[in-house]
mmCIF file of C-alpha atoms in Angstrom:
data_model
loop_
_atom_site.group_PDB
_atom_site.id
_atom_site.type_symbol
_atom_site.label_atom_id
_atom_site.label_comp_id
_atom_site.label_asym_id
_atom_site.label_seq_id
_atom_site.Cartn_x
_atom_site.Cartn_y
_atom_site.Cartn_z
ATOM 1 C CA UNK A 1 92.604 61.598 131.786
ATOM 2 C CA UNK A 2 96.025 62.368 130.270
ATOM 3 C CA UNK A 3 98.353 64.362 132.477
ATOM 4 C CA UNK A 4 99.535 67.571 130.787
ATOM 5 C CA UNK A 5 103.172 68.617 131.309
ATOM 6 C CA UNK A 6 102.178 72.206 131.957
ATOM 7 C CA UNK A 7 102.765 74.404 134.995
ATOM 8 C CA UNK A 8 99.986 76.980 135.389
ATOM 9 C CA UNK A 9 99.630 79.979 137.704
ATOM 10 C CA UNK A 10 96.101 81.298 138.354
ATOM 11 C CA UNK A 11 96.037 84.977 139.261
ATOM 12 C CA UNK A 12 92.522 85.923 140.463
ATOM 13 C CA UNK A 13 91.392 87.915 143.516
ATOM 14 C CA UNK A 14 87.881 86.438 143.705
ATOM 15 C CA UNK A 15 88.291 83.298 145.804
ATOM 16 C CA UNK A 16 85.370 81.357 144.277
ATOM 17 C CA UNK A 17 86.347 82.112 140.681
ATOM 18 C CA UNK A 18 89.976 81.288 141.515
ATOM 19 C CA UNK A 19 88.875 77.936 142.961
ATOM 20 C CA UNK A 20 86.774 77.181 139.861
ATOM 21 C CA UNK A 21 89.695 77.945 137.534
ATOM 22 C CA UNK A 22 92.142 75.836 139.578
ATOM 23 C CA UNK A 23 89.770 72.842 139.653
ATOM 24 C CA UNK A 24 89.033 73.205 135.946
ATOM 25 C CA UNK A 25 92.745 73.140 135.110
ATOM 26 C CA UNK A 26 93.292 70.060 137.266
ATOM 27 C CA UNK A 27 90.329 68.297 135.615
ATOM 28 C CA UNK A 28 91.891 69.087 132.227
ATOM 29 C CA UNK A 29 95.064 67.282 133.311
ATOM 30 C CA UNK A 30 97.339 70.015 134.679
ATOM 31 C CA UNK A 31 99.183 68.488 137.625
ATOM 32 C CA UNK A 32 101.036 71.606 138.758
ATOM 33 C CA UNK A 33 98.618 74.479 139.341
ATOM 34 C CA UNK A 34 99.520 77.423 141.574
ATOM 35 C CA UNK A 35 97.247 80.241 142.692
ATOM 36 C CA UNK A 36 97.537 83.818 143.900
ATOM 37 C CA UNK A 37 95.068 86.548 144.877
ATOM 38 C CA UNK A 38 97.131 89.413 143.487
ATOM 39 C CA UNK A 39 100.252 90.215 141.515
ATOM 40 C CA UNK A 40 102.542 90.593 144.515
ATOM 41 C CA UNK A 41 101.724 87.097 145.802
ATOM 42 C CA UNK A 42 102.066 85.724 142.259
ATOM 43 C CA UNK A 43 105.622 87.114 142.050
ATOM 44 C CA UNK A 44 106.467 85.514 145.404
ATOM 45 C CA UNK A 45 105.174 82.147 144.162
ATOM 46 C CA UNK A 46 107.249 82.409 140.986
ATOM 47 C CA UNK A 47 110.343 83.050 143.087
ATOM 48 C CA UNK A 48 109.499 79.959 145.180
ATOM 49 C CA UNK A 49 108.516 77.462 142.451
ATOM 50 C CA UNK A 50 110.319 78.802 139.399
ATOM 51 C CA UNK A 51 108.990 79.491 135.878
ATOM 52 C CA UNK A 52 105.498 78.477 134.768
ATOM 53 C CA UNK A 53 104.255 77.710 131.272
ATOM 54 C CA UNK A 54 101.029 79.702 131.583
ATOM 55 C CA UNK A 55 99.667 82.477 133.790
ATOM 56 C CA UNK A 56 95.854 82.719 133.742
ATOM 57 C CA UNK A 57 95.349 86.333 134.795
ATOM 58 C CA UNK A 58 92.555 88.595 135.888
ATOM 59 C CA UNK A 59 93.277 92.278 135.231
ATOM 60 C CA UNK A 60 91.383 94.293 137.833
ATOM 61 C CA UNK A 61 92.426 93.275 141.362
ATOM 62 C CA UNK A 62 93.063 94.825 144.755
ATOM 63 C CA UNK A 63 96.753 95.241 145.415
ATOM 64 C CA UNK A 64 99.010 94.628 142.419
ATOM 65 C CA UNK A 65 96.742 94.287 139.372
ATOM 66 C CA UNK A 66 97.334 92.299 136.200
ATOM 67 C CA UNK A 67 98.971 95.163 134.292
ATOM 68 C CA UNK A 68 101.591 95.749 136.998
ATOM 69 C CA UNK A 69 102.209 91.990 137.203
ATOM 70 C CA UNK A 70 102.867 91.880 133.442
ATOM 71 C CA UNK A 71 105.382 94.726 133.817
ATOM 72 C CA UNK A 72 107.251 92.845 136.528
ATOM 73 C CA UNK A 73 107.477 89.512 134.713
ATOM 74 C CA UNK A 74 108.096 91.145 131.314
ATOM 75 C CA UNK A 75 111.063 89.475 129.661
ATOM 76 C CA UNK A 76 112.110 87.678 132.845
ATOM 77 C CA UNK A 77 111.372 84.226 131.447
ATOM 78 C CA UNK A 78 109.290 83.364 134.525
ATOM 79 C CA UNK A 79 106.045 83.164 132.523
ATOM 80 C CA UNK A 80 105.896 81.332 129.208
ATOM 81 C CA UNK A 81 102.558 82.733 128.052
ATOM 82 C CA UNK A 82 99.543 84.701 129.258
ATOM 83 C CA UNK A 83 95.829 83.878 129.170
ATOM 84 C CA UNK A 84 93.669 86.887 130.011
ATOM 85 C CA UNK A 85 90.504 86.198 132.005
ATOM 86 C CA UNK A 86 88.654 89.409 132.747
ATOM 87 C CA UNK A 87 85.187 90.955 132.721
ATOM 88 C CA UNK A 88 86.537 94.250 131.360
ATOM 89 C CA UNK A 89 85.061 95.470 128.073
ATOM 90 C CA UNK A 90 86.356 93.995 124.822
ATOM 91 C CA UNK A 91 88.087 97.209 123.717
ATOM 92 C CA UNK A 92 90.032 97.444 126.989
ATOM 93 C CA UNK A 93 91.045 93.786 126.820
ATOM 94 C CA UNK A 94 92.196 94.334 123.241
ATOM 95 C CA UNK A 95 94.421 97.191 124.423
ATOM 96 C CA UNK A 96 95.822 94.954 127.185
ATOM 97 C CA UNK A 97 96.669 92.337 124.544
ATOM 98 C CA UNK A 98 98.848 94.942 122.852
ATOM 99 C CA UNK A 99 100.508 95.775 126.189
ATOM 100 C CA UNK A 100 101.294 92.096 126.754
ATOM 101 C CA UNK A 101 103.034 91.869 123.378
ATOM 102 C CA UNK A 102 104.948 95.141 123.870
ATOM 103 C CA UNK A 103 106.267 93.847 127.206
ATOM 104 C CA UNK A 104 107.781 90.842 125.455
ATOM 105 C CA UNK A 105 105.227 88.319 126.717
ATOM 106 C CA UNK A 106 103.393 85.773 124.591
ATOM 107 C CA UNK A 107 99.612 86.127 124.590
ATOM 108 C CA UNK A 108 98.098 82.663 124.409
ATOM 109 C CA UNK A 109 94.483 83.831 124.421
ATOM 110 C CA UNK A 110 91.650 85.786 126.012
ATOM 111 C CA UNK A 111 88.876 83.685 127.582
ATOM 112 C CA UNK A 112 86.850 86.437 129.244
ATOM 113 C CA UNK A 113 84.681 85.535 132.250
ATOM 114 C CA UNK A 114 83.369 83.152 133.336
ATOM 115 C CA UNK A 115 86.041 80.767 132.060
ATOM 116 C CA UNK A 116 84.706 77.998 129.824
ATOM 117 C CA UNK A 117 86.365 74.585 130.021
ATOM 118 C CA UNK A 118 86.324 74.061 126.240
ATOM 119 C CA UNK A 119 88.075 77.387 125.559
ATOM 120 C CA UNK A 120 90.651 76.708 128.246
ATOM 121 C CA UNK A 121 91.334 73.201 126.925
ATOM 122 C CA UNK A 122 91.888 74.559 123.414
ATOM 123 C CA UNK A 123 94.457 77.055 124.711
ATOM 124 C CA UNK A 124 96.270 74.397 126.752
ATOM 125 C CA UNK A 125 96.580 72.266 123.633
ATOM 126 C CA UNK A 126 97.798 75.310 121.700
ATOM 127 C CA UNK A 127 100.543 75.824 124.271
ATOM 128 C CA UNK A 128 101.529 72.152 124.131
ATOM 129 C CA UNK A 129 101.812 72.348 120.345
ATOM 130 C CA UNK A 130 103.930 75.496 120.607
ATOM 131 C CA UNK A 131 106.223 73.803 123.113
ATOM 132 C CA UNK A 132 106.687 70.835 120.787
ATOM 133 C CA UNK A 133 107.701 73.167 117.953
ATOM 134 C CA UNK A 134 110.074 75.078 120.239
ATOM 135 C CA UNK A 135 111.942 71.894 121.083
ATOM 136 C CA UNK A 136 112.387 70.943 117.438
ATOM 137 C CA UNK A 137 115.903 71.834 116.299
ATOM 138 C CA UNK A 138 115.729 75.055 114.340
ATOM 139 C CA UNK A 139 118.432 77.264 112.979
ATOM 140 C CA UNK A 140 117.959 80.947 112.312
ATOM 141 C CA UNK A 141 118.815 81.917 108.744
ATOM 142 C CA UNK A 142 122.439 82.983 108.533
ATOM 143 C CA UNK A 143 122.939 86.216 106.640
ATOM 144 C CA UNK A 144 124.979 86.059 103.467
ATOM 145 C CA UNK A 145 128.208 88.047 103.300
ATOM 146 C CA UNK A 146 128.484 91.254 101.304
ATOM 147 C CA UNK A 147 130.821 89.549 98.818
ATOM 148 C CA UNK A 148 128.325 86.713 98.283
ATOM 149 C CA UNK A 149 125.474 89.141 97.629
ATOM 150 C CA UNK A 150 127.547 91.276 95.269
ATOM 151 C CA UNK A 151 128.549 88.131 93.370
ATOM 152 C CA UNK A 152 124.893 87.031 93.206
ATOM 153 C CA UNK A 153 123.930 90.399 91.713
ATOM 154 C CA UNK A 154 126.783 90.246 89.206
ATOM 155 C CA UNK A 155 125.818 86.723 88.146
ATOM 156 C CA UNK A 156 122.116 87.667 87.943
ATOM 157 C CA UNK A 157 121.214 85.029 90.522
ATOM 158 C CA UNK A 158 118.705 87.344 92.252
ATOM 159 C CA UNK A 159 115.592 86.534 90.269
ATOM 160 C CA UNK A 160 112.188 88.193 90.169
ATOM 161 C CA UNK A 161 109.282 86.100 91.475
ATOM 162 C CA UNK A 162 105.704 87.213 90.923
ATOM 163 C CA UNK A 163 102.640 87.093 93.167
ATOM 164 C CA UNK A 164 99.387 87.871 91.316
ATOM 165 C CA UNK A 165 96.779 90.425 92.407
ATOM 166 C CA UNK A 166 93.164 89.546 91.641
ATOM 167 C CA UNK A 167 89.797 91.086 90.979
ATOM 168 C CA UNK A 168 87.771 89.364 93.710
ATOM 169 C CA UNK A 169 84.539 89.714 91.744
ATOM 170 C CA UNK A 170 85.703 88.147 88.470
ATOM 171 C CA UNK A 171 88.817 86.193 89.440
ATOM 172 C CA UNK A 172 90.734 88.099 86.760
ATOM 173 C CA UNK A 173 94.446 88.758 87.308
ATOM 174 C CA UNK A 174 94.911 92.520 87.431
ATOM 175 C CA UNK A 175 98.622 92.677 88.168
ATOM 176 C CA UNK A 176 101.589 91.073 89.893
ATOM 177 C CA UNK A 177 103.894 92.089 92.730
ATOM 178 C CA UNK A 178 107.601 91.469 92.167
ATOM 179 C CA UNK A 179 109.475 89.698 94.967
ATOM 180 C CA UNK A 180 113.171 88.765 95.088
ATOM 181 C CA UNK A 181 114.485 85.203 95.320
ATOM 182 C CA UNK A 182 118.117 84.089 95.196
ATOM 183 C CA UNK A 183 118.592 81.156 92.795
ATOM 184 C CA UNK A 184 121.762 79.816 94.391
ATOM 185 C CA UNK A 185 123.698 77.269 92.279
ATOM 186 C CA UNK A 186 124.289 75.018 95.298
ATOM 187 C CA UNK A 187 121.583 75.903 97.855
ATOM 188 C CA UNK A 188 118.624 76.281 95.480
ATOM 189 C CA UNK A 189 116.034 78.984 96.222
ATOM 190 C CA UNK A 190 117.306 81.175 99.080
ATOM 191 C CA UNK A 191 114.910 83.245 101.229
ATOM 192 C CA UNK A 192 115.031 87.073 101.104
ATOM 193 C CA UNK A 193 115.712 86.990 104.871
ATOM 194 C CA UNK A 194 119.246 85.842 104.005
ATOM 195 C CA UNK A 195 120.141 88.631 101.582
ATOM 196 C CA UNK A 196 117.726 91.590 101.840
ATOM 197 C CA UNK A 197 119.258 92.994 105.078
ATOM 198 C CA UNK A 198 122.680 92.842 103.385
ATOM 199 C CA UNK A 199 121.383 94.694 100.305
ATOM 200 C CA UNK A 200 119.932 97.412 102.537
ATOM 201 C CA UNK A 201 123.075 97.740 104.654
ATOM 202 C CA UNK A 202 125.377 97.939 101.632
ATOM 203 C CA UNK A 203 123.287 100.359 99.591
ATOM 204 C CA UNK A 204 122.503 97.826 96.862
ATOM 205 C CA UNK A 205 118.715 98.193 96.775
ATOM 206 C CA UNK A 206 118.754 100.244 93.571
ATOM 207 C CA UNK A 207 120.869 97.654 91.812
ATOM 208 C CA UNK A 208 118.343 94.982 92.802
ATOM 209 C CA UNK A 209 115.427 97.171 91.678
ATOM 210 C CA UNK A 210 116.831 97.836 88.212
ATOM 211 C CA UNK A 211 117.713 94.170 87.744
ATOM 212 C CA UNK A 212 114.148 93.224 88.689
ATOM 213 C CA UNK A 213 112.734 95.864 86.364
ATOM 214 C CA UNK A 214 114.630 94.513 83.341
ATOM 215 C CA UNK A 215 113.394 90.969 84.110
ATOM 216 C CA UNK A 216 109.809 92.036 84.784
ATOM 217 C CA UNK A 217 109.463 94.311 81.753
ATOM 218 C CA UNK A 218 110.640 91.497 79.469
ATOM 219 C CA UNK A 219 108.007 89.268 81.080
ATOM 220 C CA UNK A 220 105.388 92.007 80.668
ATOM 221 C CA UNK A 221 106.076 92.032 76.925
ATOM 222 C CA UNK A 222 105.809 88.231 76.749
ATOM 223 C CA UNK A 223 102.477 88.330 78.590
ATOM 224 C CA UNK A 224 101.275 90.995 76.165
ATOM 225 C CA UNK A 225 102.020 88.637 73.246
ATOM 226 C CA UNK A 226 99.731 86.131 75.003
ATOM 227 C CA UNK A 227 97.025 88.805 75.046
ATOM 228 C CA UNK A 228 97.376 89.528 78.777
ATOM 229 C CA UNK A 229 98.002 93.028 80.148
ATOM 230 C CA UNK A 230 99.916 92.973 83.439
ATOM 231 C CA UNK A 231 100.553 95.856 85.788
ATOM 232 C CA UNK A 232 103.800 95.118 87.611
ATOM 233 C CA UNK A 233 104.428 96.342 91.166
ATOM 234 C CA UNK A 234 107.893 96.835 92.669
ATOM 235 C CA UNK A 235 108.743 97.428 96.315
ATOM 236 C CA UNK A 236 110.634 100.631 97.119
ATOM 237 C CA UNK A 237 112.262 101.550 100.405
ATOM 238 C CA UNK A 238 111.919 105.147 101.610
ATOM 239 C CA UNK A 239 115.705 105.534 101.584
ATOM 240 C CA UNK A 240 115.723 104.962 97.819
ATOM 241 C CA UNK A 241 113.511 108.006 97.259
ATOM 242 C CA UNK A 242 116.258 110.284 98.563
ATOM 243 C CA UNK A 243 118.326 109.459 95.447
ATOM 244 C CA UNK A 244 117.652 112.435 93.154
ATOM 245 C CA UNK A 245 118.620 110.293 90.130
ATOM 246 C CA UNK A 246 116.126 107.518 90.885
ATOM 247 C CA UNK A 247 113.334 108.642 88.568
ATOM 248 C CA UNK A 248 115.759 109.424 85.744
ATOM 249 C CA UNK A 249 117.168 105.898 85.975
ATOM 250 C CA UNK A 250 113.682 104.369 86.076
ATOM 251 C CA UNK A 251 112.723 106.412 83.016
ATOM 252 C CA UNK A 252 115.817 105.069 81.256
ATOM 253 C CA UNK A 253 114.847 101.446 81.973
ATOM 254 C CA UNK A 254 111.325 102.100 80.652
ATOM 255 C CA UNK A 255 112.747 103.675 77.481
ATOM 256 C CA UNK A 256 115.065 100.700 76.965
ATOM 257 C CA UNK A 257 112.035 98.371 76.891
ATOM 258 C CA UNK A 258 109.744 100.879 75.119
ATOM 259 C CA UNK A 259 107.359 100.406 78.056
ATOM 260 C CA UNK A 260 104.931 103.010 79.421
ATOM 261 C CA UNK A 261 105.076 104.099 83.051
ATOM 262 C CA UNK A 262 101.372 103.315 83.358
ATOM 263 C CA UNK A 263 102.247 99.610 83.450
ATOM 264 C CA UNK A 264 104.165 99.992 86.707
ATOM 265 C CA UNK A 265 103.240 100.420 90.370
ATOM 266 C CA UNK A 266 105.699 101.264 93.133
ATOM 267 C CA UNK A 267 104.800 100.086 96.640
ATOM 268 C CA UNK A 268 106.170 101.794 99.744
ATOM 269 C CA UNK A 269 105.440 100.865 103.341
ATOM 270 C CA UNK A 270 103.679 103.610 105.286
ATOM 271 C CA UNK A 271 106.203 103.427 108.143
ATOM 272 C CA UNK A 272 108.833 104.852 105.812
ATOM 273 C CA UNK A 273 106.658 107.787 104.785
ATOM 274 C CA UNK A 274 106.029 109.480 108.099
ATOM 275 C CA UNK A 275 108.429 112.308 107.374
ATOM 276 C CA UNK A 276 109.193 112.215 103.654
ATOM 277 C CA UNK A 277 111.731 115.008 102.893
ATOM 278 C CA UNK A 278 111.414 117.305 99.894
ATOM 279 C CA UNK A 279 113.667 115.106 97.707
ATOM 280 C CA UNK A 280 111.561 112.032 98.416
ATOM 281 C CA UNK A 281 108.331 113.884 97.771
ATOM 282 C CA UNK A 282 109.739 115.134 94.460
ATOM 283 C CA UNK A 283 110.595 111.556 93.468
ATOM 284 C CA UNK A 284 107.025 110.468 94.233
ATOM 285 C CA UNK A 285 105.577 113.294 92.162
ATOM 286 C CA UNK A 286 107.904 112.515 89.233
ATOM 287 C CA UNK A 287 106.901 108.844 89.288
ATOM 288 C CA UNK A 288 103.254 109.875 89.071
ATOM 289 C CA UNK A 289 104.098 112.323 86.267
ATOM 290 C CA UNK A 290 105.606 109.365 84.380
ATOM 291 C CA UNK A 291 102.253 107.599 84.662
ATOM 292 C CA UNK A 292 103.297 105.135 87.360
ATOM 293 C CA UNK A 293 100.923 104.183 90.178
ATOM 294 C CA UNK A 294 101.995 104.622 93.799
ATOM 295 C CA UNK A 295 100.766 102.249 96.484
ATOM 296 C CA UNK A 296 100.999 102.482 100.275
ATOM 297 C CA UNK A 297 101.935 98.952 101.339
ATOM 298 C CA UNK A 298 100.974 97.348 104.678
ATOM 299 C CA UNK A 299 98.555 100.198 105.354
ATOM 300 C CA UNK A 300 97.389 100.155 108.981
ATOM 301 C CA UNK A 301 100.573 98.539 110.299
ATOM 302 C CA UNK A 302 102.287 101.898 110.890
ATOM 303 C CA UNK A 303 101.176 105.165 112.396
ATOM 304 C CA UNK A 304 101.022 107.620 109.509
ATOM 305 C CA UNK A 305 98.393 110.308 109.854
ATOM 306 C CA UNK A 306 95.462 110.832 107.529
ATOM 307 C CA UNK A 307 96.862 114.299 106.891
ATOM 308 C CA UNK A 308 100.065 112.709 105.545
ATOM 309 C CA UNK A 309 98.003 110.376 103.390
ATOM 310 C CA UNK A 310 96.307 113.372 101.807
ATOM 311 C CA UNK A 311 99.628 115.159 101.228
ATOM 312 C CA UNK A 312 101.399 112.335 99.395
ATOM 313 C CA UNK A 313 100.545 111.533 95.747
ATOM 314 C CA UNK A 314 99.454 107.907 96.215
ATOM 315 C CA UNK A 315 96.609 106.306 94.282
ATOM 316 C CA UNK A 316 96.471 102.844 95.879
ATOM 317 C CA UNK A 317 96.207 101.492 99.420
ATOM 318 C CA UNK A 318 97.297 97.942 100.285
ATOM 319 C CA UNK A 319 95.665 97.031 103.584
ATOM 320 C CA UNK A 320 97.911 95.043 105.908
ATOM 321 C CA UNK A 321 97.255 91.281 105.965
ATOM 322 C CA UNK A 322 96.763 91.258 109.749
ATOM 323 C CA UNK A 323 93.276 92.747 109.324
ATOM 324 C CA UNK A 324 92.234 89.786 107.181
ATOM 325 C CA UNK A 325 93.945 87.261 109.436
ATOM 326 C CA UNK A 326 91.895 88.386 112.444
ATOM 327 C CA UNK A 327 88.719 89.307 110.550
ATOM 328 C CA UNK A 328 86.680 86.471 112.047
ATOM 329 C CA UNK A 329 87.857 86.941 115.655
ATOM 330 C CA UNK A 330 87.984 90.745 115.801
ATOM 331 C CA UNK A 331 84.734 92.590 114.969
ATOM 332 C CA UNK A 332 86.662 95.855 114.766
ATOM 333 C CA UNK A 333 88.604 94.530 111.775
ATOM 334 C CA UNK A 334 85.412 94.632 109.716
ATOM 335 C CA UNK A 335 85.028 98.294 110.648
ATOM 336 C CA UNK A 336 88.653 99.053 109.735
ATOM 337 C CA UNK A 337 88.316 97.359 106.342
ATOM 338 C CA UNK A 338 84.999 99.095 105.622
ATOM 339 C CA UNK A 339 86.444 102.450 106.669
ATOM 340 C CA UNK A 340 89.538 101.953 104.513
ATOM 341 C CA UNK A 341 87.367 101.102 101.514
ATOM 342 C CA UNK A 342 85.294 104.241 102.100
ATOM 343 C CA UNK A 343 88.465 106.299 102.597
ATOM 344 C CA UNK A 344 89.945 104.956 99.356
ATOM 345 C CA UNK A 345 86.782 105.751 97.443
ATOM 346 C CA UNK A 346 86.557 109.288 98.804
ATOM 347 C CA UNK A 347 90.237 109.963 98.003
ATOM 348 C CA UNK A 348 90.039 108.361 94.560
ATOM 349 C CA UNK A 349 92.390 105.542 95.614
ATOM 350 C CA UNK A 350 91.954 101.860 94.852
ATOM 351 C CA UNK A 351 92.217 99.451 97.812
ATOM 352 C CA UNK A 352 93.970 96.068 97.636
ATOM 353 C CA UNK A 353 93.454 93.582 100.488
ATOM 354 C CA UNK A 354 96.542 91.520 101.337
ATOM 355 C CA UNK A 355 96.796 88.081 102.935
ATOM 356 C CA UNK A 356 93.617 86.356 101.674
ATOM 357 C CA UNK A 357 94.097 82.665 102.461
ATOM 358 C CA UNK A 358 90.609 81.123 102.741
ATOM 359 C CA UNK A 359 87.375 81.165 100.763
ATOM 360 C CA UNK A 360 85.551 82.297 103.900
ATOM 361 C CA UNK A 361 87.764 85.386 104.118
ATOM 362 C CA UNK A 362 87.144 86.114 100.440
ATOM 363 C CA UNK A 363 83.371 85.901 100.882
ATOM 364 C CA UNK A 364 83.461 88.184 103.933
ATOM 365 C CA UNK A 365 85.549 90.717 102.028
ATOM 366 C CA UNK A 366 83.177 90.642 99.068
ATOM 367 C CA UNK A 367 80.306 91.371 101.477
ATOM 368 C CA UNK A 368 82.216 94.430 102.666
ATOM 369 C CA UNK A 369 82.651 95.656 99.101
ATOM 370 C CA UNK A 370 86.274 94.680 98.441
ATOM 371 C CA UNK A 371 87.148 94.255 94.786
ATOM 372 C CA UNK A 372 90.925 93.628 94.687
ATOM 373 C CA UNK A 373 93.009 91.214 96.696
ATOM 374 C CA UNK A 374 96.158 89.174 96.969
ATOM 375 C CA UNK A 375 97.032 86.022 98.879
ATOM 376 C CA UNK A 376 97.720 82.309 98.890
ATOM 377 C CA UNK A 377 94.048 81.488 98.228
ATOM 378 C CA UNK A 378 94.660 82.604 94.657
ATOM 379 C CA UNK A 379 98.360 82.080 93.981
ATOM 380 C CA UNK A 380 101.748 81.894 95.633
ATOM 381 C CA UNK A 381 104.800 83.738 94.290
ATOM 382 C CA UNK A 382 106.179 82.028 91.160
ATOM 383 C CA UNK A 383 108.996 82.415 88.683
ATOM 384 C CA UNK A 384 108.541 84.251 85.397
ATOM 385 C CA UNK A 385 108.293 81.092 83.224
ATOM 386 C CA UNK A 386 105.846 79.528 85.683
ATOM 387 C CA UNK A 387 103.733 82.697 85.646
ATOM 388 C CA UNK A 388 103.548 82.731 81.840
ATOM 389 C CA UNK A 389 102.416 79.083 81.849
ATOM 390 C CA UNK A 390 99.942 79.734 84.668
ATOM 391 C CA UNK A 391 98.293 82.880 83.267
ATOM 392 C CA UNK A 392 96.304 81.180 80.455
ATOM 393 C CA UNK A 393 95.114 78.541 82.945
ATOM 394 C CA UNK A 394 93.925 81.206 85.405
ATOM 395 C CA UNK A 395 92.188 83.095 82.599
ATOM 396 C CA UNK A 396 90.390 79.937 81.485
ATOM 397 C CA UNK A 397 89.305 79.218 85.065
#
């Protein structure tokens, strides 16, 4: 048996179940295993022995329960990650998982009760892998300076990349989403994480948008020559809608390329639409009057009300990728996706599913009635020339 370099604290008030968990961990190779019957004793042990890699926690206990223990350890650094082991109902445990994350703790997993050795072993290995990655030297992306970003805009180094949207039933490309990439002359392709915060801070989002529109509309015309009709989606921030000249400028770009508004979609995240002022609402209405589609991006990730959804003139919902990512593990995700599809149909809104990465996910979504999707299973973001070369191949496939 290989010894595992993990320190584990078992927090369980039932003495027999605590003993089983401790023995199981030792059999799996954990040499340092500590145990406590409630949260108060667990805190005392942490003060005595120092930080642990994992706390295997029950939730409902006499004395200090699991929730209060989580609040105490919070961001203290005394607990590396949490494994929940509880007989509470699935919906309550799911809510506790959210609490763990909000308190700044890492949730390693939820094994329920009784604890199964195979599940526990898998989570121990997951923690070991995470530790190995943590110790690899990594550097956070350093933000570009305002002067660098302004120069990049002036030199047209911020290029439009395109991620296709698909009809899940036919495999046909039904549009593309425009993403920004910095083609740096020395550093190559630079991530948006380096320059997007600077654009937002310096009020340069409109300049980026109009630059992307000119690039994308030229590409749209080239695709049309190839016999392919592409709807092109651009990301808008809520702050941009407050510019009363926005729609006039967009109309000017469309006129310059002799392009109809019906070939464009504008995507806005729902978190930015909670309290859209009159100016923003007017901009949305004018975009629709121009024939453009409006899409709520990352739907389900924010907290907008259904009433707000009915008030705003959107005609597409993009469901957040997290629902697809956890579709297999979380039964409720199926219900959310089904409900969103039904909601879209009743409101006359199309629904696009984001984050499709596996064939299994695609098949599950088709069973639920999904018809449009986007994700790495189909295509990654690509440059304009690459997209034009790729489109005939995808059509032939």
